[in-house]
Tab-separated table of C-alpha atoms in Angstrom:
chain	number	residue	atom	x	y	z
A	1	MET	CA	-153.670	-87.308	-87.924
A	2	LEU	CA	-156.905	-85.360	-87.676
A	3	LYS	CA	-156.850	-81.704	-88.650
A	4	LEU	CA	-158.680	-79.242	-86.423
A	5	SER	CA	-161.016	-78.535	-89.346
A	6	ASP	CA	-162.053	-82.195	-89.599
A	7	PRO	CA	-165.643	-82.777	-88.394
A	8	MET	CA	-164.449	-85.678	-86.249
A	9	ALA	CA	-161.912	-83.440	-84.488
A	10	GLN	CA	-164.649	-80.925	-83.759
A	11	VAL	CA	-166.966	-83.596	-82.368
A	12	ILE	CA	-164.144	-84.915	-80.158
A	13	ILE	CA	-163.581	-81.396	-78.761
A	14	LEU	CA	-167.326	-81.103	-78.232
A	15	GLY	CA	-167.206	-84.426	-76.385
A	16	PHE	CA	-164.581	-83.062	-73.990
A	17	ILE	CA	-166.629	-79.905	-73.381
A	18	CYS	CA	-169.592	-82.077	-72.430
A	19	PHE	CA	-167.271	-84.389	-70.475
A	20	CYS	CA	-166.390	-81.448	-68.242
A	21	CYS	CA	-169.770	-79.706	-67.924
A	22	PRO	CA	-172.855	-81.952	-68.276
A	23	GLY	CA	-170.612	-84.967	-67.637
A	24	MET	CA	-169.753	-83.682	-64.151
A	25	PHE	CA	-173.388	-82.678	-63.695
A	26	ASN	CA	-174.415	-86.254	-64.480
A	27	ALA	CA	-171.909	-87.571	-61.954
A	28	LEU	CA	-173.372	-85.305	-59.277
A	29	GLN	CA	-176.972	-86.004	-60.263
A	30	GLY	CA	-176.356	-89.730	-60.562
A	31	THR	CA	-175.378	-90.039	-56.893
A	32	GLY	CA	-178.975	-89.096	-56.039
A	33	THR	CA	-180.261	-85.749	-54.695
A	34	TYR	CA	-177.293	-83.916	-56.289
A	35	GLY	CA	-174.865	-84.963	-53.574
A	36	LEU	CA	-177.128	-83.948	-50.707
A	37	SER	CA	-178.219	-86.403	-48.052
A	38	ALA	CA	-181.396	-88.428	-48.617
A	39	LYS	CA	-183.294	-86.282	-46.079
A	40	ASP	CA	-182.800	-83.287	-48.401
A	41	SER	CA	-184.309	-85.019	-51.434
A	42	ASP	CA	-187.003	-82.318	-51.655
A	43	VAL	CA	-184.268	-79.732	-52.352
A	44	GLY	CA	-183.023	-81.802	-55.268
A	45	ASN	CA	-186.573	-82.252	-56.573
A	46	HIS	CA	-187.311	-78.503	-56.389
A	47	ALA	CA	-184.034	-77.776	-58.160
A	48	GLY	CA	-184.732	-80.416	-60.791
A	49	THR	CA	-188.228	-79.054	-61.453
A	50	ALA	CA	-187.017	-75.457	-61.831
A	51	LEU	CA	-184.172	-76.606	-64.078
A	52	SER	CA	-186.433	-78.688	-66.305
A	53	VAL	CA	-189.085	-75.965	-66.749
A	54	VAL	CA	-186.586	-73.324	-67.842
A	55	PHE	CA	-184.493	-75.871	-69.793
A	56	ALA	CA	-187.558	-76.845	-71.808
A	57	PHE	CA	-188.415	-73.345	-72.977
A	58	SER	CA	-184.784	-72.323	-73.421
A	59	SER	CA	-184.295	-75.349	-75.686
A	60	LEU	CA	-187.307	-74.498	-77.822
A	61	PHE	CA	-185.777	-71.195	-78.907
A	62	ALA	CA	-182.110	-72.222	-78.711
A	63	GLY	CA	-182.186	-73.490	-82.291
A	64	ALA	CA	-183.009	-69.990	-83.508
A	65	LEU	CA	-180.182	-68.548	-81.369
A	66	PHE	CA	-177.775	-71.143	-82.786
A	67	ASN	CA	-178.585	-70.132	-86.341
A	68	ILE	CA	-178.179	-66.428	-85.493
A	69	MET	CA	-175.265	-66.392	-83.001
A	70	GLY	CA	-173.304	-69.560	-83.736
A	71	HIS	CA	-172.382	-72.447	-81.481
A	72	ARG	CA	-169.241	-71.287	-79.674
A	73	LEU	CA	-170.851	-68.460	-77.711
A	74	LEU	CA	-173.747	-70.707	-76.700
A	75	LEU	CA	-171.351	-73.392	-75.453
A	76	ILE	CA	-169.157	-71.012	-73.420
A	77	LEU	CA	-172.047	-69.249	-71.690
A	78	GLY	CA	-173.952	-72.484	-71.227
A	79	GLY	CA	-170.940	-74.186	-69.659
A	80	LEU	CA	-170.429	-71.451	-67.070
A	81	THR	CA	-173.984	-71.866	-65.757
A	82	TYR	CA	-173.062	-75.413	-64.721
A	83	VAL	CA	-170.364	-73.983	-62.440
A	84	LEU	CA	-172.849	-71.674	-60.722
A	85	TYR	CA	-175.304	-74.522	-60.299
A	86	VAL	CA	-172.855	-76.772	-58.451
A	87	GLY	CA	-171.793	-73.779	-56.355
A	88	SER	CA	-175.378	-73.364	-55.160
A	89	PHE	CA	-175.394	-76.902	-53.721
A	90	LEU	CA	-172.057	-76.257	-52.042
A	91	ALA	CA	-173.543	-73.099	-50.521
A	92	TYR	CA	-176.616	-75.035	-49.376
A	93	ASN	CA	-174.430	-77.150	-47.123
A	94	TYR	CA	-173.536	-73.963	-45.230
A	95	ILE	CA	-176.500	-71.574	-45.506
A	96	GLN	CA	-179.417	-73.899	-46.392
A	97	SER	CA	-180.719	-71.402	-48.959
A	98	ILE	CA	-183.089	-73.196	-51.286
A	99	VAL	CA	-183.760	-69.841	-53.009
A	100	PHE	CA	-180.170	-69.678	-54.271
A	101	VAL	CA	-180.392	-73.284	-55.461
A	102	VAL	CA	-183.592	-72.595	-57.415
A	103	ILE	CA	-182.210	-69.386	-58.992
A	104	ALA	CA	-179.033	-71.210	-60.046
A	105	SER	CA	-181.211	-74.028	-61.410
A	106	CYS	CA	-183.157	-71.571	-63.571
A	107	LEU	CA	-179.953	-70.048	-64.924
A	108	LEU	CA	-178.627	-73.523	-65.690
A	109	GLY	CA	-181.900	-74.240	-67.479
A	110	ILE	CA	-181.144	-71.361	-69.853
A	111	GLY	CA	-177.487	-72.302	-70.311
A	112	ALA	CA	-178.108	-76.029	-70.680
A	113	GLY	CA	-180.717	-75.333	-73.364
A	114	TRP	CA	-178.107	-73.406	-75.331
A	115	LEU	CA	-175.339	-75.959	-74.788
A	116	TRP	CA	-177.370	-79.027	-75.725
A	117	CYS	CA	-178.909	-77.399	-78.769
A	118	ALA	CA	-175.428	-76.515	-80.077
A	119	GLN	CA	-174.255	-80.036	-79.246
A	120	GLY	CA	-177.168	-81.657	-81.072
A	121	ALA	CA	-176.708	-79.518	-84.166
A	122	VAL	CA	-173.014	-80.345	-84.426
A	123	MET	CA	-173.422	-84.048	-83.689
A	124	MET	CA	-176.291	-84.553	-86.124
A	125	GLY	CA	-175.176	-82.133	-88.828
A	126	TYR	CA	-171.435	-82.730	-89.116
A	127	PRO	CA	-171.226	-86.485	-89.978
A	128	ASP	CA	-171.704	-88.058	-93.389
A	129	GLU	CA	-174.911	-90.058	-93.683
A	130	GLY	CA	-173.137	-93.378	-93.190
A	131	GLU	CA	-171.272	-92.285	-90.041
A	132	LYS	CA	-173.954	-90.767	-87.812
A	133	GLY	CA	-173.901	-93.725	-85.442
A	134	LYS	CA	-170.106	-93.593	-85.270
A	135	TYR	CA	-170.057	-89.890	-84.443
A	136	PHE	CA	-172.732	-90.358	-81.785
A	137	SER	CA	-170.871	-93.242	-80.159
A	138	ILE	CA	-167.567	-91.333	-80.029
A	139	PHE	CA	-169.209	-88.229	-78.604
A	140	TRP	CA	-171.318	-90.202	-76.122
A	141	ALA	CA	-168.326	-92.238	-74.944
A	142	ILE	CA	-166.189	-89.158	-74.271
A	143	PHE	CA	-169.090	-87.303	-72.680
A	144	ASN	CA	-169.917	-90.163	-70.328
A	145	CYS	CA	-166.305	-90.519	-69.271
A	146	GLY	CA	-167.175	-87.348	-67.353
A	147	GLY	CA	-169.811	-89.247	-65.426
A	148	VAL	CA	-167.381	-92.089	-64.755
A	149	LEU	CA	-164.414	-89.982	-63.668
A	150	GLY	CA	-166.678	-87.470	-61.945
A	151	ASN	CA	-167.754	-90.172	-59.541
A	152	VAL	CA	-164.143	-90.949	-58.723
A	153	ILE	CA	-164.012	-87.552	-56.947
A	154	PRO	CA	-166.541	-88.319	-54.164
A	155	LEU	CA	-165.674	-92.018	-54.190
A	156	GLY	CA	-162.014	-91.318	-53.453
A	157	ILE	CA	-162.658	-88.551	-50.950
A	158	GLN	CA	-165.331	-90.436	-49.002
A	159	TRP	CA	-164.348	-94.082	-49.490
A	160	ASN	CA	-163.532	-94.622	-45.828
A	161	ASP	CA	-166.746	-92.965	-44.628
A	162	SER	CA	-169.509	-95.512	-45.129
A	163	THR	CA	-171.917	-93.414	-43.030
A	164	ALA	CA	-171.588	-90.151	-44.985
A	165	GLY	CA	-174.959	-88.696	-45.973
A	166	GLY	CA	-173.872	-86.387	-48.786
A	167	ALA	CA	-171.017	-85.117	-50.937
A	168	SER	CA	-168.178	-83.205	-49.237
A	169	THR	CA	-166.972	-79.651	-49.900
A	170	GLY	CA	-163.933	-81.034	-51.715
A	171	SER	CA	-166.185	-82.995	-54.070
A	172	TYR	CA	-168.211	-79.921	-55.032
A	173	VAL	CA	-165.087	-77.804	-55.567
A	174	GLY	CA	-163.598	-80.523	-57.769
A	175	TYR	CA	-166.708	-80.519	-59.960
A	176	MET	CA	-166.625	-76.722	-60.284
A	177	VAL	CA	-162.967	-76.632	-61.364
A	178	VAL	CA	-163.497	-79.237	-64.092
A	179	MET	CA	-166.650	-77.466	-65.335
A	180	THR	CA	-164.803	-74.159	-65.632
A	181	VAL	CA	-162.100	-75.812	-67.738
A	182	GLY	CA	-164.775	-77.337	-69.971
A	183	SER	CA	-166.380	-73.967	-70.643
A	184	LEU	CA	-163.056	-72.516	-71.765
A	185	ILE	CA	-162.314	-75.456	-74.108
A	186	SER	CA	-165.109	-74.123	-76.328
A	187	VAL	CA	-162.707	-71.556	-77.804
A	188	LEU	CA	-161.037	-74.428	-79.705
A	189	LEU	CA	-164.147	-75.006	-81.819
A	190	LEU	CA	-164.052	-73.579	-85.347
A	191	PRO	CA	-166.847	-71.660	-87.071
A	192	THR	CA	-168.954	-74.092	-89.054
A	193	SER	CA	-167.796	-72.611	-92.377
A	194	LYS	CA	-164.225	-73.707	-91.604
A	195	VAL	CA	-165.155	-77.322	-90.865
A	196	ILE	CA	-164.590	-79.418	-93.994
A	197	ARG	CA	-165.212	-83.103	-94.622
A	198	LYS	CA	-162.622	-85.399	-96.210
A	199	ASP	CA	-164.251	-85.025	-99.621
A	200	GLY	CA	-163.850	-81.233	-99.435
A	201	SER	CA	-167.522	-80.475	-98.806
A	202	HIS	CA	-168.644	-78.072	-96.119
A	203	VAL	CA	-170.743	-79.420	-93.276
A	204	VAL	CA	-173.538	-76.868	-93.324
A	205	LYS	CA	-175.929	-75.285	-95.764
A	206	ILE	CA	-176.707	-71.858	-94.388
A	207	ARG	CA	-180.058	-70.314	-95.214
A	208	TYR	CA	-179.913	-66.745	-93.992
A	209	SER	CA	-183.092	-65.727	-92.228
A	210	SER	CA	-184.355	-63.170	-89.783
A	211	PRO	CA	-185.143	-64.008	-86.147
A	212	ILE	CA	-188.830	-64.009	-87.067
A	213	ASP	CA	-188.239	-66.557	-89.826
A	214	GLU	CA	-186.227	-68.692	-87.413
A	215	LEU	CA	-189.088	-68.680	-84.920
A	216	LYS	CA	-191.493	-69.680	-87.676
A	217	SER	CA	-189.206	-72.594	-88.542
A	218	VAL	CA	-189.154	-73.681	-84.888
A	219	PHE	CA	-192.928	-73.617	-84.538
A	220	ALA	CA	-193.288	-75.464	-87.864
A	221	LEU	CA	-191.867	-78.523	-86.086
A	222	PHE	CA	-195.143	-78.774	-84.171
A	223	LYS	CA	-196.813	-79.589	-87.508
A	224	ASP	CA	-194.173	-82.119	-88.627
A	225	TRP	CA	-195.735	-85.575	-88.175
A	226	ARG	CA	-192.311	-87.139	-87.639
A	227	MET	CA	-191.541	-84.896	-84.677
A	228	LEU	CA	-195.041	-85.383	-83.260
A	229	ALA	CA	-194.676	-89.166	-83.501
A	230	LEU	CA	-191.403	-88.936	-81.569
A	231	VAL	CA	-192.851	-86.763	-78.787
A	232	PRO	CA	-193.487	-89.760	-76.452
A	233	MET	CA	-189.884	-90.945	-76.921
A	234	PHE	CA	-188.499	-87.468	-76.283
A	235	PHE	CA	-190.831	-86.940	-73.309
A	236	SER	CA	-189.793	-90.140	-71.545
A	237	SER	CA	-186.063	-89.917	-72.295
A	238	ASN	CA	-185.313	-87.974	-69.095
A	239	TRP	CA	-188.339	-89.093	-67.083
A	240	PHE	CA	-186.697	-92.284	-65.897
A	241	TYR	CA	-183.702	-90.388	-64.459
A	242	THR	CA	-185.827	-89.241	-61.511
A	243	TYR	CA	-186.757	-92.823	-60.718
A	244	GLN	CA	-183.312	-94.338	-61.288
A	245	PHE	CA	-181.192	-91.673	-59.605
A	246	THR	CA	-183.417	-90.905	-56.626
A	247	ALA	CA	-185.883	-93.731	-55.954
A	248	VAL	CA	-183.330	-96.450	-56.664
A	249	ASN	CA	-179.859	-95.032	-56.047
A	250	ALA	CA	-180.300	-92.265	-53.464
A	251	PHE	CA	-182.847	-94.069	-51.290
A	252	ASN	CA	-181.270	-97.524	-51.169
A	253	PHE	CA	-177.471	-97.167	-50.988
A	254	THR	CA	-174.736	-95.523	-48.913
A	255	VAL	CA	-172.924	-92.525	-50.443
A	256	ARG	CA	-169.840	-94.433	-51.553
A	257	THR	CA	-172.054	-97.129	-53.045
A	258	ARG	CA	-174.173	-94.513	-54.815
A	259	SER	CA	-170.979	-93.121	-56.344
A	260	MET	CA	-169.911	-96.601	-57.443
A	261	ASN	CA	-173.338	-97.248	-58.973
A	262	SER	CA	-173.271	-93.933	-60.775
A	263	MET	CA	-169.740	-94.504	-62.073
A	264	PHE	CA	-170.699	-97.833	-63.612
A	265	TYR	CA	-173.996	-96.410	-64.888
A	266	TRP	CA	-172.046	-93.968	-67.051
A	267	PHE	CA	-169.405	-96.578	-67.899
A	268	ALA	CA	-172.219	-98.791	-69.180
A	269	GLN	CA	-173.292	-95.903	-71.397
A	270	ILE	CA	-169.820	-95.735	-72.935
A	271	LEU	CA	-169.848	-99.429	-73.840
A	272	ALA	CA	-173.454	-99.382	-75.045
A	273	SER	CA	-173.021	-96.255	-77.179
A	274	ILE	CA	-170.001	-97.723	-78.981
A	275	ALA	CA	-171.703	-101.062	-79.623
A	276	PHE	CA	-175.084	-99.613	-80.602
A	277	GLY	CA	-173.529	-96.871	-82.743
A	278	SER	CA	-171.628	-99.504	-84.711
A	279	PHE	CA	-174.819	-101.518	-85.091
A	280	LEU	CA	-176.691	-98.502	-86.493
A	281	ASP	CA	-173.930	-97.850	-89.049
A	282	ARG	CA	-173.575	-101.398	-90.384
A	283	PRO	CA	-172.727	-100.924	-94.085
A	284	GLN	CA	-174.182	-104.332	-95.037
A	285	TRP	CA	-177.708	-103.031	-94.366
A	286	SER	CA	-179.613	-100.156	-95.915
A	287	ARG	CA	-180.401	-97.255	-93.609
A	288	PRO	CA	-184.127	-98.112	-93.383
A	289	THR	CA	-183.153	-101.670	-92.382
A	290	ARG	CA	-180.797	-100.349	-89.707
A	291	ALA	CA	-183.551	-98.102	-88.370
A	292	ARG	CA	-185.914	-101.060	-88.017
A	293	TYR	CA	-183.444	-103.539	-86.568
A	294	GLY	CA	-182.136	-100.895	-84.187
A	295	LEU	CA	-185.616	-100.225	-82.849
A	296	ILE	CA	-186.296	-103.942	-82.394
A	297	LEU	CA	-183.021	-104.416	-80.499
A	298	LEU	CA	-183.750	-101.360	-78.337
A	299	THR	CA	-187.204	-102.694	-77.465
A	300	THR	CA	-185.759	-106.055	-76.420
A	301	VAL	CA	-183.129	-104.524	-74.122
A	302	LEU	CA	-185.661	-102.145	-72.576
A	303	ALA	CA	-188.104	-104.973	-71.840
A	304	ALA	CA	-185.482	-107.129	-70.119
A	305	THR	CA	-184.110	-104.226	-68.063
A	306	TRP	CA	-187.427	-102.906	-66.810
A	307	ILE	CA	-188.690	-106.356	-65.880
A	308	GLY	CA	-185.671	-106.547	-63.581
A	309	GLY	CA	-186.495	-103.064	-62.279
A	310	ILE	CA	-190.045	-104.069	-61.367
A	311	VAL	CA	-188.752	-107.120	-59.506
A	312	PHE	CA	-186.354	-104.962	-57.457
A	313	GLN	CA	-189.096	-102.407	-56.746
A	314	THR	CA	-191.075	-105.089	-54.902
A	315	THR	CA	-188.357	-105.133	-52.216
A	316	PHE	CA	-188.606	-101.465	-51.177
A	317	GLY	CA	-190.935	-98.478	-51.155
A	318	PRO	CA	-192.888	-96.368	-48.636
A	319	ARG	CA	-194.971	-98.518	-46.311
A	320	ASN	CA	-195.092	-97.056	-42.827
A	321	ALA	CA	-194.810	-93.287	-42.431
A	322	MET	CA	-193.212	-91.903	-39.289
A	323	LEU	CA	-193.479	-88.672	-37.306
A	324	ASN	CA	-190.347	-86.532	-37.326
A	325	SER	CA	-189.175	-84.325	-34.447
A	326	SER	CA	-191.483	-81.530	-35.648
A	327	GLY	CA	-194.536	-83.767	-35.567
A	328	VAL	CA	-194.788	-84.008	-39.369
A	329	TRP	CA	-195.432	-87.279	-41.176
A	330	VAL	CA	-192.460	-88.264	-43.363
A	331	LYS	CA	-191.417	-91.364	-45.292
A	332	ASN	CA	-189.700	-93.980	-43.155
A	333	THR	CA	-186.124	-94.643	-44.296
A	334	ALA	CA	-186.463	-98.128	-42.786
A	335	ASP	CA	-188.792	-98.962	-45.705
A	336	PHE	CA	-185.785	-98.782	-48.027
A	337	HIS	CA	-182.513	-100.653	-48.250
A	338	MET	CA	-179.255	-99.068	-47.150
A	339	ILE	CA	-176.887	-101.305	-49.089
A	340	ASP	CA	-173.129	-100.821	-48.867
A	341	LEU	CA	-170.863	-102.379	-51.488
A	342	VAL	CA	-168.379	-103.513	-48.817
A	343	ASP	CA	-170.595	-104.362	-45.876
A	344	ASN	CA	-173.363	-106.001	-47.931
A	345	THR	CA	-171.506	-107.349	-50.959
A	346	SER	CA	-173.750	-110.342	-51.660
A	347	GLU	CA	-176.911	-108.247	-51.360
A	348	TYR	CA	-175.348	-105.598	-53.596
A	349	MET	CA	-174.554	-107.639	-56.719
A	350	GLY	CA	-178.103	-107.955	-58.107
A	351	PRO	CA	-178.984	-104.245	-57.794
A	352	PHE	CA	-175.528	-103.360	-59.155
A	353	PHE	CA	-176.132	-105.227	-62.421
A	354	LEU	CA	-179.650	-103.788	-62.671
A	355	TYR	CA	-178.264	-100.278	-62.357
A	356	PHE	CA	-175.573	-101.089	-64.929
A	357	PHE	CA	-178.245	-102.102	-67.439
A	358	TYR	CA	-180.236	-98.984	-66.644
A	359	GLY	CA	-177.179	-97.191	-68.052
A	360	VAL	CA	-177.062	-99.466	-71.107
A	361	SER	CA	-180.739	-98.914	-71.922
A	362	ASP	CA	-180.440	-95.144	-71.424
A	363	ALA	CA	-177.539	-94.889	-73.896
A	364	MET	CA	-179.475	-96.923	-76.456
A	365	TYR	CA	-182.704	-94.961	-75.948
A	366	GLN	CA	-181.086	-91.544	-76.265
A	367	GLY	CA	-178.696	-92.746	-78.966
A	368	TYR	CA	-181.532	-94.040	-81.099
A	369	SER	CA	-183.382	-90.727	-80.686
A	370	TYR	CA	-180.369	-88.781	-81.949
A	371	TRP	CA	-179.656	-91.250	-84.743
A	372	LEU	CA	-183.266	-91.131	-85.917
A	373	MET	CA	-183.302	-87.326	-85.977
A	374	GLY	CA	-179.951	-87.336	-87.772
A	375	ALA	CA	-181.413	-89.678	-90.391
A	376	LEU	CA	-184.068	-87.058	-91.131
A	377	THR	CA	-181.697	-84.178	-91.965
A	378	ASN	CA	-178.120	-83.400	-92.985
A	379	ASP	CA	-178.614	-79.648	-92.541
A	380	THR	CA	-176.944	-78.340	-89.364
A	381	ASN	CA	-179.459	-75.490	-89.138
A	382	GLN	CA	-182.407	-77.869	-89.193
A	383	ALA	CA	-180.551	-80.217	-86.835
A	384	ALA	CA	-180.319	-77.328	-84.353
A	385	ARG	CA	-184.082	-76.932	-84.483
A	386	PHE	CA	-184.589	-80.681	-84.068
A	387	ALA	CA	-182.248	-80.683	-81.063
A	388	GLY	CA	-184.079	-77.750	-79.504
A	389	PHE	CA	-187.455	-79.419	-80.005
A	390	TYR	CA	-186.090	-82.673	-78.559
A	391	LYS	CA	-184.770	-80.967	-75.444
A	392	PHE	CA	-187.987	-78.959	-75.057
A	393	VAL	CA	-190.167	-82.054	-74.944
A	394	GLN	CA	-187.584	-84.033	-72.953
A	395	ASN	CA	-187.514	-81.486	-70.175
A	396	LEU	CA	-191.284	-81.250	-69.951
A	397	GLY	CA	-191.029	-84.875	-68.856
A	398	GLY	CA	-188.324	-83.875	-66.398
A	399	VAL	CA	-190.736	-81.355	-64.869
A	400	LEU	CA	-193.493	-83.881	-64.219
A	401	ALA	CA	-191.452	-86.903	-63.080
A	402	PRO	CA	-190.683	-85.437	-59.607
A	403	VAL	CA	-194.389	-84.642	-59.210
A	404	VAL	CA	-195.173	-88.340	-59.539
A	405	GLN	CA	-192.290	-89.317	-57.254
A	406	THR	CA	-193.475	-87.026	-54.450
A	407	SER	CA	-197.130	-88.032	-54.793
A	408	VAL	CA	-198.897	-90.771	-52.831
A	409	ILE	CA	-197.907	-93.372	-55.463
A	410	GLY	CA	-194.232	-92.382	-55.602
A	411	ASN	CA	-191.178	-93.582	-53.730
A	412	GLY	CA	-190.489	-90.168	-52.205
A	413	PRO	CA	-193.894	-88.884	-51.047
A	414	SER	CA	-193.657	-85.309	-49.797
A	415	ASP	CA	-193.951	-84.700	-46.079
A	416	GLY	CA	-197.402	-84.552	-44.554
A	417	TYR	CA	-200.471	-85.909	-46.316
A	418	ASN	CA	-198.632	-87.731	-49.120
A	419	ALA	CA	-196.257	-89.499	-46.734
A	420	LEU	CA	-199.089	-90.594	-44.451
A	421	HIS	CA	-201.299	-91.807	-47.317
A	422	ALA	CA	-198.583	-93.376	-49.509
A	423	THR	CA	-199.971	-96.345	-51.417
A	424	GLY	CA	-198.641	-99.122	-53.620
A	425	HIS	CA	-195.150	-99.173	-52.059
A	426	GLY	CA	-193.830	-96.977	-54.893
A	427	MET	CA	-194.945	-99.404	-57.593
A	428	GLY	CA	-197.117	-96.733	-59.208
A	429	GLU	CA	-194.050	-94.647	-60.019
A	430	ILE	CA	-192.208	-97.389	-61.887
A	431	ILE	CA	-195.350	-98.497	-63.739
A	432	ILE	CA	-195.886	-94.958	-65.075
A	433	THR	CA	-192.212	-94.799	-66.050
A	434	VAL	CA	-192.352	-98.101	-67.939
A	435	VAL	CA	-195.590	-97.177	-69.736
A	436	LEU	CA	-194.093	-93.891	-70.923
A	437	VAL	CA	-190.899	-95.567	-72.142
A	438	PHE	CA	-192.799	-98.077	-74.260
A	439	LEU	CA	-195.177	-95.431	-75.600
A	440	GLY	CA	-191.981	-93.759	-76.820
A	441	VAL	CA	-190.920	-96.945	-78.567
A	442	LEU	CA	-194.366	-97.286	-80.119
A	443	GLY	CA	-194.247	-93.724	-81.468
A	444	ALA	CA	-190.846	-94.351	-83.037
A	445	PHE	CA	-192.112	-97.254	-85.171
A	446	PRO	CA	-193.849	-95.194	-87.911
A	447	VAL	CA	-190.813	-92.906	-88.199
A	448	ALA	CA	-188.362	-95.826	-88.386
A	449	PHE	CA	-190.484	-97.809	-90.838
A	450	LYS	CA	-191.780	-94.979	-93.030
A	451	ALA	CA	-189.709	-91.796	-92.768
A	452	VAL	CA	-186.117	-93.061	-92.838
A	453	LYS	CA	-184.694	-93.245	-96.373
A	454	ASP	CA	-181.307	-94.285	-97.728
A	455	HIS	CA	-180.505	-90.675	-98.534
A	456	THR	CA	-181.891	-87.477	-97.029
A	457	VAL	CA	-183.088	-84.867	-99.495
A	458	GLU	CA	-183.393	-81.431	-97.905
A	459	ASP	CA	-186.244	-79.085	-98.689
A	460	GLY	CA	-184.835	-76.432	-100.990
A	461	ASP	CA	-181.255	-76.122	-102.050
A	462	ASP	CA	-180.538	-72.455	-101.510
A	463	VAL	CA	-176.912	-72.755	-100.561
A	464	VAL	CA	-174.847	-69.602	-100.445
A	465	SER	CA	-171.343	-69.258	-101.751
A	466	GLU	CA	-168.412	-70.292	-99.582
A	467	LYS	CA	-167.202	-66.673	-99.366
A	468	GLN	CA	-170.596	-65.497	-98.137
A	469	GLU	CA	-170.771	-68.387	-95.706
A	470	ALA	CA	-167.292	-67.783	-94.303
A	471	ALA	CA	-167.946	-64.071	-93.875
A	472	PHE	CA	-171.206	-64.709	-92.066
A	473	GLU	CA	-169.665	-67.345	-89.786
A	474	ASP	CA	-166.758	-65.036	-88.883
A	475	ILE	CA	-169.287	-62.438	-87.752
A	476	LYS	CA	-171.160	-65.020	-85.663
A	477	ALA	CA	-167.967	-66.357	-84.136
């Protein structure tokens, strides 16, 4: 039986925290337009842009906060911002206040930066070198159970309403309750000094530094060739969410079908993370060999999936704008499918499997990013900085993706000029997405083939005594 001080036990608890908070967020986001009707897609895009901008800069400095304040406080405060965020969408259904939605999005950007930096540091820094894939797969599976079960909420509540345009009040309240529970679970996490591996070693080497020194360490990552090479992979790792969740799922399916798609999207991530994590930890191969084979396998799956995506894109996209009741040009919903899993079962099967493999490829893409960063350090402090840098770059991509989607080449051109002059039937959006994804793969090659070694040697070895470490961690906790 696992002790609470075992790194695996801590990662499992972390998985349940993320199951409840970002897991529920993913369930809501995955239905397209955050549970709002397709006509309110601009609200979701504005919220997503505000969230991504603040998330990016919060993440950049979250690594320094982690090393100063510890992970538990960051996780509790970060988790509570998810509750407020969902509440703003619930309020929008009654008061149509986009200002409240944007403010809540900015606050979530701060909190999510803290939460994901703490998560990345723990997940990359706690495992032994030969178990980083295993730890990722267990965390990712638990976390994505949130996306699976989170979609059961709207699916169950609205199953008999095939014409519903958005999530119900009960769905939003259900998300908020689960997120609140997740925030409070954070109190079960131990200070890092009390987490001990099976061989008796502590999981972290603490180098005490001032806030100024921490900031210098963060900015030093911009001169690390390994991080710079991975920028395209980090940048594109959230970019495709805008296309998949909105252009594909929200615009082409009924609400109950969107929930079903989203549920299986996250279920696919569970299966893929377990399989790919095991692949990346195969003891028969050296770690450099696993890095190379893993990247080759990832490239193959991505190519097959996105070819299918391009084929499906040819069947929908803005073609003929229409005037709304206010005399403004808007995209014509008739240019898109409105597939229902019950009423259009035969038409649904192909897109269903495509969306399932979008989930598979996402788990592999993000999993490989984490595994690769974990292969570059065993130091939890440095892992926190890596995670912050990763989320910073990732969310810059999240800022720009909606800009492309609402432009004349996107699937959701904004009302007015862009809707009237839409061109390419949305094909431009998916082409940009695919190009960015494979630029990410290309950038990962020199890191996988040159930087990954069988054993990571940290710079410096200034490890403090266990008494000093425990005292410092008790203060942070």
